[in-house]
DNA sequence: CATGACAGACTGCTATCGCAGTTTGGCAGT
DNA sequence: ACTGCCAAACTGCGATAGCAGTCTGTCATG
């Protein structure tokens, strides 16, 4: 019997109905299908999704915790109103959390993580060259998610997933300039290098600046 | 009929059983009554709290989202293990979020908010003079919570409440030096002034430095 | 026509029950 | 003494039912 610590044998649990209901509702809110102010009835949504009200209720409570829904007892749950100011605030929160995540990732990264990061960065680079915006967005998202996974902090990951929902709402409303794309690649490269080097403070500062720029761009575009 | 915007007439809903179960369990984890690795059985806890498993389940899901519990499907929910590194990470997250909150508060603060802030700061000052540590901790907490309320961002408030649970775990493990106390008062004063002045960037930087110092202190103490 | 009240539908919240998969303790076989 | 196995207890998950409030539309009343 070897005493070396084995990697976790048990994989993640399969997503529950509550998880899937959450994702459905969240995406519908991001997409605008569920517009601000709309009523989110436990029973009504349950019928639409073909499940019982129980998983729906759980999903709604989670959305509530993320600020995307508001509940008044015995009256109803509604899609939260979202002003431009709020949206910008979410961007600032995202920036701060992404920065912290990068810093933590720089402290915890293992050789395996480093290999994964290099792979993600390569994917981003080739996606940038391809000019396919969808593909680039996906590659960028994967790079960020890889960093979150390396940080491996459950609270941080949850919070980032929440603010990313708002980030998606933002990117749906504004258009990204071409010049941003190449700058983004350079920044991503620098961030990954800092993480690989284990330079936590630099990784955090770079990531914060990188994501902070999105907020500034959004501030200009959204207030037009 | 006046057209001036009225303050919200409907107050907050009374706390539900799920809310109260959450608070009970969270406090028990902070206090150590529920130690890391312990099983959190829905039915068992429900019996202890005198409610049905349903509200307990909701509380557990929330704790899970905050990283204080982990669930393996059909096996059980357990109190999450918490290494010193993780605890320090939570401090960094807290620092970042508190900074953002202070910055947002500086942008949104109204005359009423300013009055409230001055009152809280006065309470902190007198509590500091009294030398009563319990009272000072409570006054400090109220000052911070006032800033959160002024920021008024649901996601931010939720996240801060979560990380504050970890902050309480930290403060239970370390002892605070006397010299920290007076420095803390000066910092709180500067932060409040920046918020009142509407200087968001300065408020954020000051708050971040203020809360970041706690992390550094904890890093030294916890690694002893 | 305006207004008030009241009945029914609807809401979120909690309790109870059943299902399918996991864990565990003790017994049978070596 | 040790190992393999199996059944009973236990687990989280989901469905269903009922409660106490809230909201709404209609109808009687001025």
Coordinates of C-alpha atoms (C1' of nucleotides) in Angstrom, one line a residue:
Chain A
X1 CA 0.0 0.0 0.0
X2 CA 1.5 3.3 -1.1
X3 CA 1.2 6.2 1.3
X4 CA 1.3 8.9 -1.3
X5 CA -1.8 11.0 -1.2
X6 CA -4.1 10.0 -4.0
X7 CA -6.1 12.5 -6.0
X8 CA -9.8 12.6 -5.1
X9 CA -11.3 9.5 -6.5
X10 CA -14.9 10.7 -6.2
X11 CA -15.8 13.2 -8.9
X12 CA -18.2 16.0 -8.5
X13 CA -21.8 15.1 -7.9
X14 CA -24.0 15.4 -10.9
X15 CA -25.9 18.6 -11.0
X16 CA -29.1 18.6 -9.2
X17 CA -32.4 19.9 -10.5
X18 CA -31.9 23.0 -8.3
X19 CA -28.6 23.6 -10.0
X20 CA -30.0 23.3 -13.4
X21 CA -33.0 25.5 -12.5
X22 CA -30.5 28.1 -11.2
X23 CA -28.6 28.1 -14.4
X24 CA -31.7 28.3 -16.5
X25 CA -33.1 31.2 -14.6
X26 CA -29.8 33.0 -14.4
X27 CA -29.2 32.7 -18.2
X28 CA -32.8 33.9 -18.8
X29 CA -32.1 37.0 -16.7
X30 CA -28.8 37.6 -18.4
X31 CA -30.4 37.3 -21.8
X32 CA -33.3 39.5 -20.8
X33 CA -36.0 36.9 -21.3
X34 CA -36.7 37.5 -17.7
X35 CA -36.8 41.2 -17.5
X36 CA -36.3 43.3 -14.4
X37 CA -39.5 43.6 -12.3
X38 CA -40.9 40.4 -13.7
X39 CA -42.5 38.0 -11.2
X40 CA -40.7 34.8 -10.5
X41 CA -43.4 32.5 -9.2
X42 CA -42.2 29.3 -7.6
X43 CA -45.1 27.3 -9.0
X44 CA -45.2 29.0 -12.3
X45 CA -41.5 28.5 -13.0
X46 CA -41.7 24.9 -11.8
X47 CA -44.4 24.2 -14.3
X48 CA -42.4 25.7 -17.1
X49 CA -39.3 23.8 -16.2
X50 CA -41.2 20.6 -15.5
X51 CA -40.1 20.1 -12.0
X52 CA -41.6 20.6 -8.5
X53 CA -41.5 24.0 -6.9
X54 CA -38.8 22.9 -4.4
X55 CA -35.7 23.0 -6.7
X56 CA -37.0 26.2 -8.2
X57 CA -37.3 27.7 -4.7
X58 CA -33.7 26.8 -4.0
X59 CA -32.6 28.4 -7.3
X60 CA -34.5 31.6 -6.4
X61 CA -32.9 31.8 -3.0
X62 CA -29.5 31.6 -4.6
X63 CA -30.3 34.3 -7.2
X64 CA -31.5 36.4 -4.3
X65 CA -28.2 35.9 -2.6
X66 CA -26.5 37.1 -5.7
X67 CA -28.7 40.2 -6.0
X68 CA -30.4 39.1 -9.1
X69 CA -33.8 38.6 -7.5
X70 CA -35.7 40.1 -4.6
X71 CA -38.3 38.4 -2.5
X72 CA -41.2 39.9 -0.5
X73 CA -42.6 37.4 1.8
X74 CA -46.0 36.1 0.7
X75 CA -46.1 38.5 -2.2
X76 CA -43.6 37.2 -4.7
X77 CA -40.1 37.0 -6.0
X78 CA -39.2 39.5 -8.7
X79 CA -36.2 40.0 -11.0
X80 CA -34.2 42.8 -9.4
X81 CA -34.0 46.2 -11.1
X82 CA -30.5 46.9 -12.3
X83 CA -29.4 50.5 -12.9
X84 CA -26.3 51.4 -14.8
X85 CA -24.6 52.4 -11.6
X86 CA -25.3 49.0 -10.1
X87 CA -23.9 47.3 -13.2
X88 CA -20.7 49.4 -12.9
X89 CA -20.4 48.5 -9.2
X90 CA -20.6 44.8 -10.1
X91 CA -17.7 45.4 -12.4
X92 CA -15.7 46.9 -9.6
X93 CA -16.5 44.0 -7.4
X94 CA -15.5 41.6 -10.1
X95 CA -12.3 43.5 -10.6
X96 CA -11.4 43.2 -6.9
X97 CA -12.3 39.6 -6.7
X98 CA -10.5 38.6 -9.9
X99 CA -7.4 40.4 -8.5
X100 CA -7.5 38.5 -5.3
X101 CA -8.1 35.2 -7.1
X102 CA -5.0 35.8 -9.3
X103 CA -3.0 36.6 -6.2
X104 CA -4.1 33.4 -4.5
X105 CA -3.5 31.4 -7.6
X106 CA 0.0 32.7 -7.7
X107 CA 0.6 31.4 -4.2
X108 CA -1.0 28.0 -4.7
X109 CA -0.1 27.1 -8.3
X110 CA 1.5 23.7 -8.9
X111 CA 3.4 22.4 -11.9
X112 CA 0.2 20.8 -13.2
X113 CA -1.6 24.2 -12.9
X114 CA 1.2 25.9 -14.7
X115 CA 0.9 23.5 -17.6
X116 CA -2.9 24.1 -17.7
X117 CA -2.3 27.9 -17.7
X118 CA 0.1 27.7 -20.6
X119 CA -2.4 25.6 -22.5
X120 CA -5.2 28.1 -21.8
X121 CA -3.0 31.0 -22.8
X122 CA -2.1 29.3 -26.1
X123 CA -5.8 28.8 -26.8
X124 CA -6.4 32.5 -26.1
X125 CA -3.6 33.5 -28.4
X126 CA -4.8 31.4 -31.3
X127 CA -8.4 32.5 -30.8
X128 CA -7.2 36.1 -30.9
X129 CA -5.4 35.4 -34.2
X130 CA -8.5 33.7 -35.6
X131 CA -10.6 36.8 -35.2
X132 CA -13.6 34.7 -34.0
X133 CA -15.1 36.8 -31.2
X134 CA -17.2 34.0 -29.8
X135 CA -14.2 31.7 -29.6
X136 CA -12.1 34.4 -28.1
X137 CA -14.6 35.1 -25.4
X138 CA -14.9 31.4 -24.6
X139 CA -11.1 31.1 -24.4
X140 CA -10.8 34.1 -22.2
X141 CA -13.5 32.8 -19.9
X142 CA -11.7 29.5 -19.7
X143 CA -8.4 31.2 -18.8
X144 CA -10.1 33.1 -16.0
X145 CA -11.9 30.0 -14.8
X146 CA -8.7 28.1 -14.7
X147 CA -7.2 30.8 -12.4
X148 CA -10.3 30.5 -10.2
X149 CA -9.9 26.8 -10.0
X150 CA -6.2 27.1 -9.1
X151 CA -7.1 29.5 -6.3
X152 CA -9.6 26.8 -5.3
X153 CA -11.4 28.9 -2.7
X154 CA -15.1 27.9 -2.6
X155 CA -16.3 31.2 -1.4
X156 CA -14.3 33.1 -4.0
X157 CA -15.4 30.8 -6.8
X158 CA -19.0 31.2 -5.9
X159 CA -18.7 35.0 -5.7
X160 CA -16.9 35.2 -9.0
X161 CA -19.5 33.1 -10.7
X162 CA -22.1 35.5 -9.4
X163 CA -20.4 38.7 -10.6
X164 CA -19.6 37.1 -13.9
X165 CA -23.3 36.9 -14.5
X166 CA -23.4 40.7 -14.3
X167 CA -20.3 40.9 -16.5
X168 CA -22.2 39.0 -19.2
X169 CA -25.0 41.5 -18.9
X170 CA -22.6 44.3 -19.5
X171 CA -20.9 42.7 -22.5
X172 CA -24.3 42.1 -24.0
X173 CA -25.0 45.9 -23.9
X174 CA -21.7 47.3 -25.1
X175 CA -19.5 46.6 -28.1
X176 CA -15.8 45.8 -27.6
X177 CA -13.3 47.8 -29.6
X178 CA -10.8 45.9 -31.8
X179 CA -7.9 47.7 -30.1
X180 CA -9.0 46.2 -26.8
X181 CA -8.5 42.7 -28.1
X182 CA -4.8 42.9 -28.7
X183 CA -4.2 44.8 -25.4
X184 CA -6.2 42.1 -23.6
X185 CA -3.9 39.4 -25.0
X186 CA -0.8 41.2 -23.8
X187 CA -2.3 41.6 -20.3
X188 CA -3.4 38.0 -20.1
X189 CA 0.1 37.0 -21.0
X190 CA 1.6 39.2 -18.3
X191 CA -0.9 37.9 -15.7
X192 CA -0.2 34.3 -16.4
X193 CA 3.6 34.9 -16.3
X194 CA 3.2 36.5 -12.9
X195 CA 1.1 33.7 -11.6
X196 CA 3.6 31.1 -12.9
X197 CA 6.4 33.0 -11.3
X198 CA 4.6 33.0 -8.0
X199 CA 4.6 36.7 -7.8
X200 CA 1.3 37.2 -6.0
X201 CA 1.3 40.9 -5.6
X202 CA 2.1 41.5 -9.2
X203 CA -0.4 39.0 -10.4
X204 CA -3.1 40.7 -8.4
X205 CA -2.2 44.2 -9.5
X206 CA -2.1 43.2 -13.2
X207 CA -5.4 41.3 -13.0
X208 CA -7.0 44.2 -11.2
X209 CA -5.8 46.7 -13.8
X210 CA -6.9 44.3 -16.6
X211 CA -10.4 43.8 -15.3
X212 CA -10.6 47.4 -14.1
X213 CA -10.2 48.7 -17.6
X214 CA -13.3 46.8 -18.6
X215 CA -15.2 48.8 -16.0
X216 CA -13.9 52.1 -17.4
X217 CA -14.8 51.1 -20.9
X218 CA -18.3 50.1 -19.7
X219 CA -18.6 53.3 -17.8
X220 CA -18.2 55.3 -21.0
X221 CA -20.3 53.1 -23.2
X222 CA -23.2 52.6 -20.8
X223 CA -23.5 56.3 -20.0
X224 CA -23.8 57.3 -23.6
Chain B
X1 CA -50.1 64.1 -3.7
X2 CA -46.5 64.9 -3.4
X3 CA -44.1 63.6 -6.0
X4 CA -41.0 63.4 -3.8
X5 CA -39.8 59.9 -3.5
X6 CA -40.9 58.3 -0.3
X7 CA -38.7 56.0 1.7
X8 CA -39.6 52.4 1.5
X9 CA -42.8 51.9 3.4
X10 CA -42.6 48.1 3.6
X11 CA -40.0 47.0 6.1
X12 CA -37.9 44.0 5.8
X13 CA -39.6 40.7 6.1
X14 CA -39.4 38.9 9.4
X15 CA -36.6 36.4 9.4
X16 CA -37.7 32.9 8.3
X17 CA -36.9 29.7 10.0
X18 CA -34.4 29.1 7.3
X19 CA -32.7 32.4 8.1
X20 CA -32.6 31.6 11.8
X21 CA -31.3 28.1 11.1
X22 CA -28.6 29.6 9.0
X23 CA -27.5 32.1 11.7
X24 CA -27.6 29.3 14.4
X25 CA -25.4 27.0 12.3
X26 CA -23.0 29.7 11.2
X27 CA -22.5 30.9 14.8
X28 CA -22.0 27.3 15.9
X29 CA -19.3 26.9 13.3
X30 CA -17.6 30.2 14.2
X31 CA -17.7 29.2 17.8
X32 CA -16.3 25.8 17.1
X33 CA -19.3 23.9 18.5
X34 CA -19.6 22.5 15.0
X35 CA -16.0 21.5 14.3
X36 CA -14.5 21.0 10.9
X37 CA -15.4 17.5 9.5
X38 CA -18.5 17.1 11.6
X39 CA -21.5 15.8 9.8
X40 CA -24.4 18.2 9.4
X41 CA -27.4 16.0 9.0
X42 CA -30.6 17.7 7.7
X43 CA -32.8 15.6 9.9
X44 CA -30.5 15.6 12.9
X45 CA -30.1 19.3 12.9
X46 CA -33.8 19.8 12.3
X47 CA -34.6 17.8 15.4
X48 CA -32.1 19.8 17.4
X49 CA -33.5 23.1 16.2
X50 CA -37.1 22.0 16.5
X51 CA -38.0 22.6 12.9
X52 CA -38.5 20.5 9.8
X53 CA -35.6 19.5 7.6
X54 CA -36.6 21.9 4.9
X55 CA -35.4 25.2 6.4
X56 CA -32.3 23.4 7.6
X57 CA -31.6 22.3 4.1
X58 CA -31.8 25.8 2.9
X59 CA -29.4 27.0 5.6
X60 CA -27.0 24.3 4.6
X61 CA -27.1 25.2 1.0
X62 CA -26.3 28.8 1.9
X63 CA -23.4 27.7 4.1
X64 CA -22.2 25.6 1.2
X65 CA -22.2 28.7 -1.0
X66 CA -20.1 30.5 1.5
X67 CA -17.6 27.7 1.7
X68 CA -18.4 26.8 5.3
X69 CA -19.9 23.4 4.4
X70 CA -19.5 20.8 1.8
X71 CA -22.0 18.4 0.5
X72 CA -21.5 15.0 -1.0
X73 CA -24.8 13.8 -2.5
X74 CA -26.5 11.1 -0.6
X75 CA -23.6 10.8 1.8
X76 CA -23.9 13.9 3.9
X77 CA -23.1 17.5 4.5
X78 CA -19.9 18.3 6.5
X79 CA -18.4 21.3 8.1
X80 CA -15.6 22.4 5.8
X81 CA -12.0 22.0 6.8
X82 CA -10.3 25.4 7.2
X83 CA -6.5 25.7 6.9
X84 CA -4.6 28.7 8.1
X85 CA -3.9 29.6 4.5
X86 CA -7.6 29.5 3.7
X87 CA -8.3 31.7 6.6
X88 CA -5.8 34.2 5.4
X89 CA -7.3 34.1 2.0
X90 CA -10.6 35.0 3.4
X91 CA -9.0 38.0 5.0
X92 CA -7.7 39.1 1.7
X93 CA -11.1 38.7 0.1
X94 CA -12.6 40.6 3.0
X95 CA -10.1 43.4 2.5
X96 CA -10.8 43.7 -1.2
X97 CA -14.6 43.7 -0.7
X98 CA -14.5 46.2 2.2
X99 CA -12.5 48.5 0.0
X100 CA -14.9 48.3 -2.8
X101 CA -17.8 48.8 -0.4
X102 CA -16.2 51.9 1.0
X103 CA -15.6 53.3 -2.5
X104 CA -19.2 52.7 -3.5
X105 CA -20.4 54.2 -0.2
X106 CA -18.4 57.3 -1.0
X107 CA -20.2 57.6 -4.3
X108 CA -23.7 57.0 -3.0
X109 CA -23.7 58.6 0.4
X110 CA -26.5 61.0 1.2
X111 CA -26.8 63.7 3.9
X112 CA -28.7 61.2 6.0
X113 CA -25.9 58.6 5.6
X114 CA -23.3 61.2 6.5
X115 CA -25.1 61.9 9.8
X116 CA -25.3 58.1 10.5
X117 CA -21.6 57.7 9.8
X118 CA -20.7 60.5 12.2
X119 CA -22.8 58.9 14.9
X120 CA -21.1 55.6 14.4
X121 CA -17.7 57.1 14.4
X122 CA -18.5 58.9 17.7
X123 CA -19.6 55.6 19.2
X124 CA -16.3 54.0 18.1
X125 CA -14.4 56.9 19.6
X126 CA -16.1 56.6 23.0
X127 CA -15.9 52.8 23.0
X128 CA -12.1 53.1 22.3
X129 CA -11.8 55.5 25.3
X130 CA -13.8 53.2 27.5
X131 CA -11.3 50.4 27.0
X132 CA -14.2 47.9 26.8
X133 CA -13.1 45.5 24.1
X134 CA -16.5 43.9 23.5
X135 CA -18.1 47.3 23.1
X136 CA -15.4 48.5 20.8
X137 CA -15.7 45.4 18.6
X138 CA -19.4 45.9 18.4
X139 CA -19.0 49.6 17.6
X140 CA -16.5 48.9 14.9
X141 CA -18.7 46.2 13.4
X142 CA -21.6 48.7 13.3
X143 CA -19.5 51.3 11.5
X144 CA -18.5 48.8 8.9
X145 CA -22.1 47.6 8.5
X146 CA -23.3 51.2 8.1
X147 CA -20.9 51.6 5.2
X148 CA -22.2 48.3 3.7
X149 CA -25.7 49.6 4.0
X150 CA -24.8 52.9 2.4
X151 CA -23.2 51.0 -0.5
X152 CA -26.5 49.1 -0.6
X153 CA -25.4 46.5 -3.1
X154 CA -27.2 43.2 -2.3
X155 CA -24.4 41.0 -3.7
X156 CA -21.7 43.0 -1.9
X157 CA -23.6 42.9 1.4
X158 CA -24.1 39.1 1.2
X159 CA -20.5 38.5 0.3
X160 CA -19.3 40.7 3.1
X161 CA -21.5 38.9 5.6
X162 CA -20.0 35.6 4.5
X163 CA -16.4 36.7 4.8
X164 CA -17.1 38.4 8.1
X165 CA -17.9 35.0 9.5
X166 CA -14.3 34.0 8.7
X167 CA -13.1 37.2 10.2
X168 CA -14.8 36.3 13.4
X169 CA -13.1 32.9 13.3
X170 CA -9.8 34.7 13.0
X171 CA -10.3 37.1 15.8
X172 CA -11.2 34.2 18.0
X173 CA -7.9 32.7 17.4
X174 CA -5.6 35.7 17.8
X175 CA -5.2 38.4 20.3
X176 CA -5.3 42.0 19.3
X177 CA -2.5 44.3 20.5
X178 CA -3.2 47.4 22.3
X179 CA -1.3 49.5 19.8
X180 CA -3.7 48.3 17.1
X181 CA -6.6 49.9 18.8
X182 CA -5.6 53.5 18.6
X183 CA -4.3 53.1 15.1
X184 CA -7.6 51.6 14.1
X185 CA -9.5 54.6 15.4
X186 CA -7.3 57.0 13.4
X187 CA -7.9 54.8 10.3
X188 CA -11.6 54.6 10.8
X189 CA -11.7 58.4 11.1
X190 CA -9.8 58.9 7.9
X191 CA -12.0 56.4 6.1
X192 CA -15.2 58.1 7.2
X193 CA -13.9 61.5 6.2
X194 CA -13.0 60.2 2.7
X195 CA -16.5 58.7 2.4
X196 CA -18.2 61.9 3.5
X197 CA -16.0 63.9 1.1
X198 CA -17.1 61.6 -1.7
X199 CA -13.6 60.7 -2.5
X200 CA -14.2 57.1 -3.6
X201 CA -10.7 56.2 -4.6
X202 CA -9.2 57.4 -1.4
X203 CA -11.9 55.7 0.7
X204 CA -11.2 52.5 -1.0
X205 CA -7.5 52.7 -0.6
X206 CA -7.7 53.6 3.0
X207 CA -10.2 50.9 3.8
X208 CA -8.2 48.3 1.9
X209 CA -5.1 49.3 3.8
X210 CA -7.0 49.3 7.1
X211 CA -8.4 45.8 6.7
X212 CA -5.3 44.5 5.0
X213 CA -3.3 45.2 8.1
X214 CA -5.5 42.8 10.0
X215 CA -4.5 40.1 7.5
X216 CA -0.8 40.8 8.0
X217 CA -1.3 40.7 11.8
X218 CA -3.2 37.4 11.5
X219 CA -0.6 36.0 9.2
X220 CA 2.0 36.5 11.9
X221 CA -0.1 35.3 14.7
X222 CA -1.7 32.3 13.0
X223 CA 1.7 30.9 11.8
X224 CA 3.3 31.0 15.2
Chain C
dC1 C1' -69.4 57.4 -12.1
dA2 C1' -66.5 56.8 -8.1
dT3 C1' -65.4 54.1 -4.0
dG4 C1' -65.4 50.7 -0.6
dA5 C1' -65.3 46.1 0.8
dC6 C1' -65.0 41.3 0.4
dA7 C1' -64.2 36.7 -1.7
dG8 C1' -61.3 33.9 -4.2
dA9 C1' -56.9 33.1 -6.4
dC10 C1' -52.2 33.4 -5.6
dT11 C1' -47.9 34.0 -2.9
dG12 C1' -43.8 32.2 -0.2
dC13 C1' -42.9 29.2 3.7
dT14 C1' -42.9 24.9 6.2
dA15 C1' -44.1 20.2 7.1
dT16 C1' -44.3 15.4 5.6
dC17 C1' -43.4 11.6 2.8
dG18 C1' -41.0 8.6 -0.6
dC19 C1' -36.9 7.5 -3.6
dA20 C1' -32.4 6.1 -4.9
dG21 C1' -27.9 5.8 -3.6
dT22 C1' -24.3 5.6 0.4
dT23 C1' -22.6 4.1 4.6
dT24 C1' -22.0 0.8 8.2
dG25 C1' -22.0 -3.0 11.4
dG26 C1' -22.0 -7.6 12.1
dC27 C1' -21.9 -12.2 10.4
dA28 C1' -20.2 -16.0 7.5
dG29 C1' -16.2 -18.1 5.5
dT30 C1' -11.4 -18.6 5.4
Chain D
dA1 C1' -7.6 -12.9 13.6
dC2 C1' -8.8 -11.4 9.1
dT3 C1' -11.4 -10.5 5.0
dG4 C1' -15.6 -10.2 2.0
dC5 C1' -20.3 -9.4 1.9
dC6 C1' -24.9 -8.0 2.6
dA7 C1' -28.9 -6.0 4.8
dA8 C1' -30.5 -2.3 7.6
dA9 C1' -30.1 2.4 8.7
dC10 C1' -29.1 6.7 7.1
dT11 C1' -28.3 10.3 3.5
dG12 C1' -29.5 14.3 0.3
dC13 C1' -32.9 15.1 -3.2
dG14 C1' -37.4 15.9 -4.9
dA15 C1' -42.5 15.8 -4.9
dT16 C1' -46.8 17.0 -2.6
dA17 C1' -49.9 19.1 0.6
dG18 C1' -51.4 22.7 3.6
dC19 C1' -50.9 27.2 6.1
dA20 C1' -51.1 32.1 6.7
dG21 C1' -50.7 36.1 4.6
dT22 C1' -51.1 39.3 0.0
dC23 C1' -53.1 40.7 -4.1
dT24 C1' -57.0 41.4 -7.4
dG25 C1' -61.2 41.8 -9.6
dT26 C1' -65.9 42.2 -9.0
dC27 C1' -70.0 43.9 -7.0
dA28 C1' -72.8 46.5 -4.0
dT29 C1' -73.2 51.2 -2.3
dG30 C1' -72.9 56.2 -2.2

